[in-house]
Amino acid sequence: MTLRVAKILLVAAVGFYYALVVLNNLTDYDSNYQFVHHVLLMDTTFPGNHLMWRAIHSDLVYSIFYNGIILWELLTTLLILIGVIQLCRALRLPAAAFNSAKRVSIIALTGGSLLWLVAFLTVGGEWFLMWQSKTWNGQDAAFRLFAIIGIVLILLVLPDAEMQP
């Protein structure tokens, strides 16, 4: 039972984090919009780099990217909430039922980790050379979140055995 509760609490903690991120992005929209803007514009990468042809010069595209990130975060938040509810309902059920109840949480955590790996580390970090910026470099934070979510996901997918009476 203790391990099941730990799994539920950790998944819920990731959901809480995502809920705060969505809240922050909606209530202080411009702060992280500026982050996306500068990453896509590549205006703080190394001077004279030969990959500046990748830079985007469109406020519409910045908004699409940023709103896409917020929607991704919101979807992850909602899926985690559904997953936590399913895990709570299955807490005292047989192991097979609890293991089946993990499905939505696994999907949510996978989607959440893909945000950091694909959108931030791959697209932002490598395609738009975010790693070259001293000001608009979110790679450390992205890796940290990818790792945290990955650890929670690994713990969650460990099969649960029947509980001892």
Coordinates of N, CA, C and O in Angstrom, one line a residue:
M1 N 0.8 -1.2 0.0 CA 0.0 0.0 0.0 C 0.9 1.3 0.0 O 0.5 2.2 -0.7
T2 N 2.0 1.2 0.7 CA 2.8 2.4 0.8 C 3.4 2.8 -0.5 O 3.4 4.0 -0.9
L3 N 3.8 1.8 -1.3 CA 4.4 2.1 -2.6 C 3.3 2.7 -3.6 O 3.6 3.6 -4.3
R4 N 2.1 2.2 -3.5 CA 1.0 2.7 -4.3 C 0.7 4.1 -3.9 O 0.5 5.0 -4.8
V5 N 0.7 4.4 -2.6 CA 0.4 5.8 -2.2 C 1.6 6.7 -2.7 O 1.3 7.8 -3.2
A6 N 2.8 6.2 -2.6 CA 3.9 7.0 -3.1 C 3.8 7.3 -4.6 O 4.1 8.5 -5.0
K7 N 3.4 6.3 -5.3 CA 3.2 6.5 -6.8 C 2.2 7.6 -7.0 O 2.3 8.5 -7.9
I8 N 1.0 7.5 -6.4 CA 0.0 8.4 -6.5 C 0.4 9.8 -6.2 O 0.1 10.8 -6.9
L9 N 1.1 10.0 -5.0 CA 1.5 11.3 -4.6 C 2.5 11.9 -5.6 O 2.5 13.1 -5.8
L10 N 3.4 11.1 -6.1 CA 4.4 11.6 -7.0 C 3.8 12.1 -8.3 O 4.1 13.1 -8.9
V11 N 2.8 11.3 -8.8 CA 2.1 11.6 -10.1 C 1.3 12.9 -9.8 O 1.3 13.9 -10.6
A12 N 0.7 13.0 -8.6 CA -0.1 14.2 -8.3 C 0.8 15.4 -8.2 O 0.5 16.5 -8.6
A13 N 2.0 15.2 -7.6 CA 3.0 16.3 -7.5 C 3.4 16.9 -8.9 O 3.5 18.1 -9.1
V14 N 3.6 16.0 -9.9 CA 3.9 16.4 -11.2 C 2.7 17.2 -11.8 O 2.8 18.2 -12.4
G15 N 1.5 16.7 -11.5 CA 0.3 17.4 -11.9 C 0.1 18.8 -11.3 O -0.3 19.8 -12.0
F16 N 0.5 18.9 -10.0 CA 0.5 20.2 -9.3 C 1.4 21.1 -10.0 O 1.1 22.3 -10.2
Y17 N 2.6 20.6 -10.3 CA 3.6 21.5 -11.0 C 3.1 22.0 -12.3 O 3.1 23.2 -12.6
Y18 N 2.5 21.1 -13.1 CA 2.0 21.5 -14.4 C 0.8 22.5 -14.2 O 0.7 23.4 -15.0
A19 N 0.0 22.3 -13.3 CA -1.1 23.2 -13.0 C -0.6 24.6 -12.7 O -1.1 25.6 -13.2
L20 N 0.5 24.7 -11.9 CA 1.1 26.0 -11.6 C 1.7 26.6 -12.9 O 1.7 27.8 -13.1
V21 N 2.4 25.8 -13.7 CA 3.0 26.3 -14.9 C 1.9 26.9 -15.8 O 2.1 28.0 -16.4
V22 N 0.8 26.2 -16.0 CA -0.3 26.7 -16.8 C -0.9 28.0 -16.2 O -1.1 29.0 -16.9
L23 N -1.1 28.0 -14.9 CA -1.6 29.2 -14.3 C -0.6 30.4 -14.5 O -1.0 31.5 -14.9
N24 N 0.7 30.2 -14.3 CA 1.7 31.2 -14.5 C 1.7 31.7 -15.9 O 1.8 32.9 -16.2
N25 N 1.6 30.8 -16.9 CA 1.7 31.2 -18.3 C 0.4 31.9 -18.7 O 0.5 32.8 -19.6
L26 N -0.7 31.7 -18.1 CA -1.9 32.4 -18.4 C -2.0 33.7 -17.7 O -2.5 34.7 -18.3
T27 N -1.5 33.8 -16.5 CA -1.7 35.1 -15.7 C -0.5 36.0 -16.0 O -0.6 37.2 -15.6
D28 N 0.6 35.5 -16.4 CA 1.8 36.4 -16.8 C 2.3 35.9 -18.2 O 3.4 35.5 -18.4
Y29 N 1.4 36.1 -19.1 CA 1.6 35.6 -20.5 C 2.9 36.1 -21.1 O 3.6 35.3 -21.7
D30 N 3.1 37.3 -20.9 CA 4.2 38.0 -21.7 C 5.6 37.5 -21.2 O 6.5 37.4 -22.1
S31 N 5.8 37.1 -20.0 CA 7.1 36.6 -19.5 C 7.7 35.5 -20.4 O 8.8 35.6 -20.9
N32 N 6.9 34.4 -20.5 CA 7.4 33.3 -21.2 C 7.2 33.4 -22.7 O 7.8 32.8 -23.5
Y33 N 6.2 34.3 -23.1 CA 6.1 34.6 -24.5 C 7.5 35.2 -25.0 O 7.9 34.9 -26.1
Q34 N 8.1 36.1 -24.2 CA 9.4 36.7 -24.5 C 10.4 35.6 -24.7 O 11.3 35.7 -25.6
F35 N 10.4 34.6 -23.8 CA 11.3 33.5 -23.9 C 11.2 32.8 -25.3 O 12.2 32.6 -26.0
V36 N 10.0 32.4 -25.7 CA 9.7 31.8 -26.9 C 10.2 32.7 -28.1 O 10.8 32.3 -29.0
H37 N 9.8 34.0 -28.0 CA 10.1 34.9 -29.0 C 11.6 35.0 -29.3 O 12.1 34.9 -30.4
H38 N 12.4 35.1 -28.2 CA 13.9 35.2 -28.4 C 14.5 33.9 -28.8 O 15.5 33.9 -29.6
V39 N 14.0 32.8 -28.3 CA 14.6 31.5 -28.8 C 14.3 31.3 -30.3 O 15.2 31.0 -31.0
L40 N 13.1 31.6 -30.7 CA 12.8 31.4 -32.2 C 13.5 32.5 -33.0 O 13.8 32.2 -34.2
L41 N 13.7 33.7 -32.5 CA 14.3 34.7 -33.2 C 15.8 34.5 -33.3 O 16.5 35.0 -34.2
M42 N 16.4 33.7 -32.3 CA 17.8 33.4 -32.3 C 18.7 34.6 -32.2 O 19.8 34.7 -32.6
D43 N 18.1 35.7 -31.5 CA 18.8 36.9 -31.5 C 19.9 37.0 -30.4 O 20.7 38.0 -30.3
T44 N 20.0 36.0 -29.6 CA 21.1 36.0 -28.6 C 22.0 34.8 -28.7 O 22.7 34.4 -27.8
T45 N 22.0 34.2 -29.9 CA 22.9 33.1 -30.2 C 24.3 33.7 -30.6 O 24.4 34.9 -30.7
F46 N 25.3 32.8 -30.7 CA 26.6 33.3 -31.0 C 26.6 34.2 -32.3 O 26.0 33.8 -33.3
P47 N 27.3 35.3 -32.2 CA 27.4 36.2 -33.4 C 28.0 35.5 -34.6 O 29.0 34.7 -34.4
G48 N 27.4 35.7 -35.8 CA 28.0 35.1 -37.0 C 27.8 33.6 -37.2 O 28.4 33.1 -38.1
N49 N 26.9 33.0 -36.4 CA 26.7 31.6 -36.6 C 26.0 31.3 -38.0 O 25.2 32.2 -38.4
H50 N 26.3 30.2 -38.6 CA 25.8 30.0 -40.0 C 24.5 29.3 -40.0 O 24.0 28.9 -41.1
L51 N 23.8 29.2 -38.9 CA 22.5 28.6 -38.9 C 21.4 29.6 -38.6 O 20.2 29.2 -38.3
M52 N 21.7 30.9 -38.8 CA 20.7 31.9 -38.6 C 19.5 31.9 -39.6 O 18.4 32.5 -39.3
W53 N 19.7 31.1 -40.6 CA 18.5 30.9 -41.6 C 17.4 30.2 -40.9 O 16.2 30.3 -41.4
R54 N 17.6 29.6 -39.8 CA 16.5 28.9 -39.0 C 15.6 29.9 -38.2 O 14.5 29.6 -37.8
A55 N 16.1 31.1 -38.0 CA 15.4 32.1 -37.2 C 14.1 32.4 -37.8 O 13.9 32.5 -39.0
I56 N 13.1 32.6 -36.9 CA 11.8 32.9 -37.3 C 11.5 34.4 -36.9 O 11.8 34.8 -35.8
H57 N 10.9 35.1 -37.9 CA 10.6 36.6 -37.7 C 9.1 36.8 -37.8 O 8.7 37.6 -38.7
S58 N 8.4 36.2 -37.0 CA 6.9 36.3 -37.1 C 6.2 36.2 -35.7 O 6.3 35.2 -35.1
D59 N 5.6 37.3 -35.4 CA 4.9 37.3 -34.1 C 3.8 36.2 -34.1 O 3.5 35.6 -33.0
L60 N 3.1 36.0 -35.2 CA 2.1 34.9 -35.3 C 2.7 33.6 -35.0 O 2.1 32.8 -34.2
V61 N 3.9 33.3 -35.5 CA 4.5 32.0 -35.2 C 4.9 31.9 -33.8 O 4.7 30.8 -33.1
Y62 N 5.4 33.0 -33.2 CA 5.8 33.0 -31.8 C 4.5 32.6 -30.9 O 4.6 31.8 -30.0
S63 N 3.4 33.3 -31.3 CA 2.2 33.0 -30.5 C 1.7 31.6 -30.7 O 1.2 31.0 -29.8
I64 N 1.8 31.1 -31.9 CA 1.4 29.7 -32.2 C 2.2 28.7 -31.4 O 1.7 27.8 -30.7
F65 N 3.5 28.9 -31.4 CA 4.4 28.1 -30.6 C 4.1 28.1 -29.1 O 3.9 27.1 -28.5
Y66 N 4.0 29.3 -28.6 CA 3.7 29.5 -27.2 C 2.4 29.0 -26.7 O 2.3 28.3 -25.8
N67 N 1.3 29.3 -27.5 CA 0.0 28.8 -27.2 C 0.0 27.3 -27.3 O -0.7 26.6 -26.5
G68 N 0.7 26.7 -28.3 CA 0.9 25.3 -28.4 C 1.5 24.6 -27.1 O 1.0 23.6 -26.6
I69 N 2.5 25.3 -26.6 CA 3.2 24.8 -25.4 C 2.2 24.9 -24.2 O 2.1 23.9 -23.4
I70 N 1.4 26.0 -24.1 CA 0.5 26.1 -23.0 C -0.6 25.0 -23.1 O -1.0 24.4 -22.1
L71 N -1.1 24.8 -24.3 CA -2.1 23.7 -24.5 C -1.6 22.4 -24.2 O -2.3 21.5 -23.6
W72 N -0.3 22.1 -24.6 CA 0.4 20.8 -24.2 C 0.4 20.7 -22.7 O 0.1 19.6 -22.1
E73 N 0.8 21.8 -22.0 CA 0.9 21.7 -20.5 C -0.5 21.5 -19.9 O -0.7 20.8 -18.9
L74 N -1.5 22.2 -20.5 CA -2.9 22.0 -20.0 C -3.4 20.6 -20.2 O -4.0 20.0 -19.2
L75 N -3.2 20.1 -21.3 CA -3.6 18.7 -21.6 C -2.9 17.7 -20.7 O -3.5 16.8 -20.1
T76 N -1.6 17.9 -20.4 CA -0.9 17.1 -19.5 C -1.5 17.2 -18.1 O -1.6 16.2 -17.4
T77 N -1.8 18.4 -17.7 CA -2.4 18.6 -16.4 C -3.7 17.9 -16.2 O -3.9 17.2 -15.2
L78 N -4.5 18.0 -17.2 CA -5.8 17.3 -17.2 C -5.7 15.8 -17.2 O -6.4 15.1 -16.4
L79 N -4.8 15.3 -18.0 CA -4.6 13.8 -18.1 C -4.0 13.3 -16.7 O -4.4 12.3 -16.3
I80 N -3.1 14.1 -16.1 CA -2.6 13.7 -14.8 C -3.7 13.7 -13.8 O -3.8 12.7 -13.0
L81 N -4.6 14.7 -13.8 CA -5.7 14.7 -12.9 C -6.6 13.5 -13.0 O -6.9 12.8 -12.0
I82 N -6.9 13.1 -14.3 CA -7.7 11.9 -14.5 C -7.0 10.7 -14.1 O -7.6 9.8 -13.4
G83 N -5.7 10.6 -14.4 CA -4.9 9.5 -13.9 C -4.8 9.3 -12.4 O -4.9 8.2 -11.9
V84 N -4.6 10.4 -11.7 CA -4.6 10.4 -10.3 C -5.9 9.9 -9.7 O -5.9 9.0 -8.8
I85 N -7.0 10.4 -10.2 CA -8.3 9.9 -9.8 C -8.5 8.4 -10.0 O -8.9 7.7 -9.1
Q86 N -8.0 7.9 -11.2 CA -8.1 6.5 -11.5 C -7.2 5.7 -10.5 O -7.6 4.6 -10.1
L87 N -6.0 6.2 -10.2 CA -5.2 5.5 -9.3 C -5.8 5.5 -7.9 O -5.7 4.4 -7.2
C88 N -6.3 6.6 -7.5 CA -7.0 6.6 -6.1 C -8.1 5.6 -6.0 O -8.3 4.9 -5.0
R89 N -8.9 5.5 -7.1 CA -10.0 4.6 -7.1 C -9.6 3.1 -7.0 O -10.3 2.3 -6.5
A90 N -8.4 2.9 -7.6 CA -7.9 1.5 -7.6 C -6.9 1.2 -6.5 O -6.4 0.1 -6.4
L91 N -6.7 2.1 -5.6 CA -5.7 2.0 -4.5 C -5.8 0.6 -3.8 O -4.8 0.0 -3.5
R92 N -7.0 0.2 -3.4 CA -7.2 -1.0 -2.6 C -7.6 -2.2 -3.4 O -8.0 -3.2 -2.8
L93 N -7.7 -2.0 -4.7 CA -8.1 -3.1 -5.6 C -6.9 -4.1 -5.8 O -5.7 -3.8 -5.5
P94 N -7.2 -5.3 -6.4 CA -6.1 -6.2 -6.7 C -5.0 -5.6 -7.6 O -5.3 -4.6 -8.3
A95 N -3.8 -6.1 -7.6 CA -2.7 -5.6 -8.3 C -3.0 -5.4 -9.8 O -2.6 -4.4 -10.4
A96 N -3.7 -6.3 -10.4 CA -4.0 -6.2 -11.8 C -4.8 -5.0 -12.1 O -4.6 -4.3 -13.1
A97 N -5.8 -4.7 -11.2 CA -6.6 -3.5 -11.4 C -5.8 -2.2 -11.2 O -6.0 -1.3 -11.9
F98 N -5.0 -2.2 -10.2 CA -4.1 -1.0 -10.0 C -3.2 -0.8 -11.1 O -3.0 0.3 -11.6
N99 N -2.6 -1.9 -11.6 CA -1.7 -1.8 -12.8 C -2.4 -1.2 -14.0 O -1.9 -0.4 -14.7
S100 N -3.6 -1.7 -14.2 CA -4.4 -1.2 -15.3 C -4.8 0.3 -15.2 O -4.9 1.0 -16.1
A101 N -5.0 0.7 -13.9 CA -5.4 2.1 -13.6 C -4.2 3.1 -13.9 O -4.5 4.3 -13.9
K102 N -3.1 2.6 -14.2 CA -1.9 3.4 -14.4 C -1.9 4.0 -15.8 O -1.2 4.9 -16.1
R103 N -2.7 3.5 -16.7 CA -2.6 3.8 -18.2 C -2.7 5.3 -18.5 O -1.8 5.8 -19.1
V104 N -3.6 6.0 -18.0 CA -3.7 7.4 -18.3 C -2.6 8.2 -17.7 O -2.0 9.1 -18.3
S105 N -2.2 7.8 -16.5 CA -1.0 8.5 -15.8 C 0.3 8.3 -16.6 O 1.1 9.2 -16.8
I106 N 0.4 7.1 -17.2 CA 1.6 6.8 -18.0 C 1.6 7.6 -19.3 O 2.6 8.2 -19.7
I107 N 0.4 7.7 -19.9 CA 0.3 8.6 -21.1 C 0.6 10.0 -20.7 O 1.3 10.7 -21.5
A108 N 0.0 10.5 -19.6 CA 0.2 11.9 -19.2 C 1.7 12.2 -18.9 O 2.2 13.2 -19.4
L109 N 2.3 11.3 -18.2 CA 3.7 11.6 -17.8 C 4.6 11.5 -19.1 O 5.6 12.2 -19.2
T110 N 4.3 10.5 -20.0 CA 5.1 10.4 -21.2 C 4.9 11.7 -22.0 O 5.9 12.3 -22.5
G111 N 3.7 12.2 -22.2 CA 3.4 13.4 -22.9 C 4.1 14.6 -22.2 O 4.7 15.5 -22.9
G112 N 4.1 14.6 -20.9 CA 4.7 15.7 -20.2 C 6.2 15.7 -20.4 O 6.9 16.8 -20.5
S113 N 6.8 14.5 -20.4 CA 8.3 14.5 -20.6 C 8.7 14.8 -22.0 O 9.7 15.4 -22.2
L114 N 7.8 14.4 -22.9 CA 8.1 14.7 -24.3 C 8.1 16.2 -24.6 O 8.8 16.7 -25.5
L115 N 7.3 17.0 -23.9 CA 7.3 18.4 -24.0 C 8.7 19.0 -23.8 O 9.3 19.8 -24.6
W116 N 9.3 18.5 -22.7 CA 10.7 19.0 -22.3 C 11.7 18.5 -23.3 O 12.7 19.2 -23.7
L117 N 11.6 17.2 -23.7 CA 12.6 16.6 -24.6 C 12.5 17.1 -26.0 O 13.5 17.5 -26.6
V118 N 11.3 17.2 -26.5 CA 11.1 17.6 -27.9 C 11.1 19.1 -28.1 O 11.9 19.7 -28.8
A119 N 10.1 19.8 -27.4 CA 10.0 21.2 -27.6 C 11.1 22.0 -27.1 O 11.6 22.9 -27.8
F120 N 11.6 21.7 -25.9 CA 12.7 22.5 -25.3 C 14.1 22.0 -25.7 O 14.9 22.8 -26.2
L121 N 14.4 20.8 -25.4 CA 15.8 20.3 -25.6 C 16.1 20.1 -27.1 O 17.2 20.5 -27.5
T122 N 15.2 19.6 -27.8 CA 15.5 19.3 -29.2 C 15.2 20.5 -30.1 O 16.1 21.0 -30.8
V123 N 13.9 21.0 -30.2 CA 13.6 22.1 -31.1 C 14.2 23.4 -30.6 O 15.0 24.0 -31.4
G124 N 14.0 23.7 -29.3 CA 14.6 25.0 -28.8 C 16.1 24.9 -28.7 O 16.8 25.8 -29.2
G125 N 16.6 23.8 -28.1 CA 18.0 23.7 -27.8 C 18.9 23.5 -29.0 O 19.9 24.1 -29.1
E126 N 18.5 22.6 -29.8 CA 19.3 22.2 -31.0 C 18.9 22.9 -32.3 O 19.8 23.4 -33.0
W127 N 17.6 22.9 -32.6 CA 17.3 23.5 -33.9 C 17.5 25.1 -33.8 O 18.0 25.7 -34.7
F128 N 17.0 25.7 -32.7 CA 17.1 27.1 -32.6 C 18.3 27.5 -31.8 O 18.4 28.7 -31.4
L129 N 19.2 26.6 -31.5 CA 20.5 26.9 -30.8 C 20.3 27.6 -29.5 O 21.2 28.4 -29.1
M130 N 19.3 27.3 -28.7 CA 19.1 27.9 -27.4 C 20.3 27.7 -26.5 O 20.6 28.6 -25.7
W131 N 21.1 26.7 -26.7 CA 22.2 26.4 -25.9 C 23.3 27.5 -26.0 O 24.1 27.7 -25.1
Q132 N 23.2 28.3 -27.1 CA 24.2 29.3 -27.3 C 23.9 30.6 -26.6 O 24.7 31.5 -26.5
S133 N 22.7 30.7 -26.0 CA 22.2 32.0 -25.4 C 22.5 31.9 -23.9 O 22.2 31.0 -23.2
K134 N 23.1 33.0 -23.4 CA 23.3 33.2 -22.0 C 22.0 33.7 -21.3 O 21.8 33.4 -20.1
T135 N 21.2 34.3 -22.1 CA 20.0 34.9 -21.5 C 18.7 34.1 -21.6 O 18.0 33.9 -20.7
W136 N 18.5 33.4 -22.8 CA 17.3 32.7 -23.1 C 17.6 31.2 -23.3 O 17.2 30.6 -24.2
N137 N 18.3 30.6 -22.3 CA 18.7 29.2 -22.4 C 17.9 28.5 -21.3 O 18.2 28.6 -20.1
G138 N 16.9 27.7 -21.7 CA 16.1 26.9 -20.7 C 16.5 25.5 -20.7 O 15.7 24.6 -20.2
Q139 N 17.7 25.1 -21.2 CA 18.0 23.7 -21.3 C 18.2 23.0 -19.9 O 17.8 21.9 -19.7
D140 N 18.8 23.7 -18.9 CA 19.0 23.1 -17.6 C 17.6 22.8 -17.0 O 17.4 21.7 -16.4
A141 N 16.7 23.8 -17.0 CA 15.4 23.6 -16.5 C 14.6 22.5 -17.2 O 14.0 21.6 -16.6
A142 N 14.8 22.4 -18.5 CA 14.1 21.4 -19.3 C 14.6 20.0 -19.0 O 13.9 19.1 -18.8
F143 N 15.9 19.9 -18.9 CA 16.5 18.6 -18.5 C 16.1 18.2 -17.1 O 15.7 17.0 -16.9
R144 N 16.1 19.1 -16.2 CA 15.7 18.8 -14.8 C 14.2 18.3 -14.8 O 14.0 17.3 -14.1
L145 N 13.4 18.9 -15.5 CA 12.0 18.5 -15.5 C 11.8 17.2 -16.3 O 11.0 16.3 -15.8
F146 N 12.5 17.0 -17.4 CA 12.5 15.7 -18.1 C 13.0 14.6 -17.1 O 12.4 13.5 -17.1
A147 N 14.0 14.8 -16.4 CA 14.5 13.8 -15.4 C 13.5 13.5 -14.3 O 13.3 12.4 -14.0
I148 N 13.0 14.6 -13.7 CA 12.0 14.4 -12.6 C 10.8 13.6 -13.1 O 10.4 12.6 -12.5
I149 N 10.3 14.0 -14.2 CA 9.1 13.2 -14.7 C 9.5 11.8 -15.1 O 8.7 10.9 -14.9
G150 N 10.7 11.7 -15.7 CA 11.1 10.3 -16.0 C 11.3 9.4 -14.8 O 10.9 8.2 -14.9
I151 N 11.8 9.9 -13.7 CA 11.9 9.1 -12.5 C 10.5 8.7 -12.0 O 10.3 7.6 -11.6
V152 N 9.6 9.7 -12.0 CA 8.2 9.3 -11.5 C 7.6 8.3 -12.5 O 7.0 7.3 -12.0
L153 N 7.8 8.4 -13.8 CA 7.3 7.5 -14.7 C 7.9 6.1 -14.5 O 7.2 5.1 -14.5
I154 N 9.2 6.0 -14.3 CA 9.8 4.7 -14.0 C 9.2 4.1 -12.8 O 8.9 2.9 -12.8
L155 N 9.1 4.8 -11.7 CA 8.5 4.3 -10.5 C 7.1 3.8 -10.7 O 6.7 2.7 -10.3
L156 N 6.3 4.6 -11.5 CA 4.9 4.3 -11.7 C 4.8 3.0 -12.5 O 3.9 2.2 -12.2
V157 N 5.6 2.8 -13.5 CA 5.4 1.6 -14.3 C 5.9 0.3 -13.7 O 5.7 -0.8 -14.2
L158 N 6.6 0.4 -12.5 CA 7.0 -0.8 -11.8 C 5.7 -1.6 -11.5 O 4.8 -1.0 -10.9
P159 N 5.7 -2.8 -11.8 CA 4.4 -3.6 -11.5 C 4.2 -3.7 -10.0 O 5.1 -3.8 -9.2
D160 N 2.9 -3.5 -9.7 CA 2.5 -3.7 -8.3 C 2.1 -5.1 -8.1 O 1.4 -5.8 -8.9
A161 N 2.5 -5.6 -6.9 CA 2.1 -7.0 -6.5 C 0.9 -6.9 -5.6 O 0.4 -5.8 -5.2
E162 N 0.3 -8.1 -5.3 CA -0.8 -8.1 -4.4 C -0.4 -7.6 -3.1 O 0.7 -7.8 -2.6
M163 N -1.3 -6.9 -2.4 CA -1.0 -6.3 -1.1 C -1.1 -7.4 -0.1 O -1.9 -8.4 -0.2
Q164 N -0.2 -7.3 0.9 CA -0.2 -8.3 2.0 C -1.3 -7.9 3.0 O -1.5 -6.7 3.3
P165 N -2.0 -8.9 3.6 CA -3.1 -8.6 4.5 C -2.6 -8.0 5.8 O -1.5 -8.0 6.2

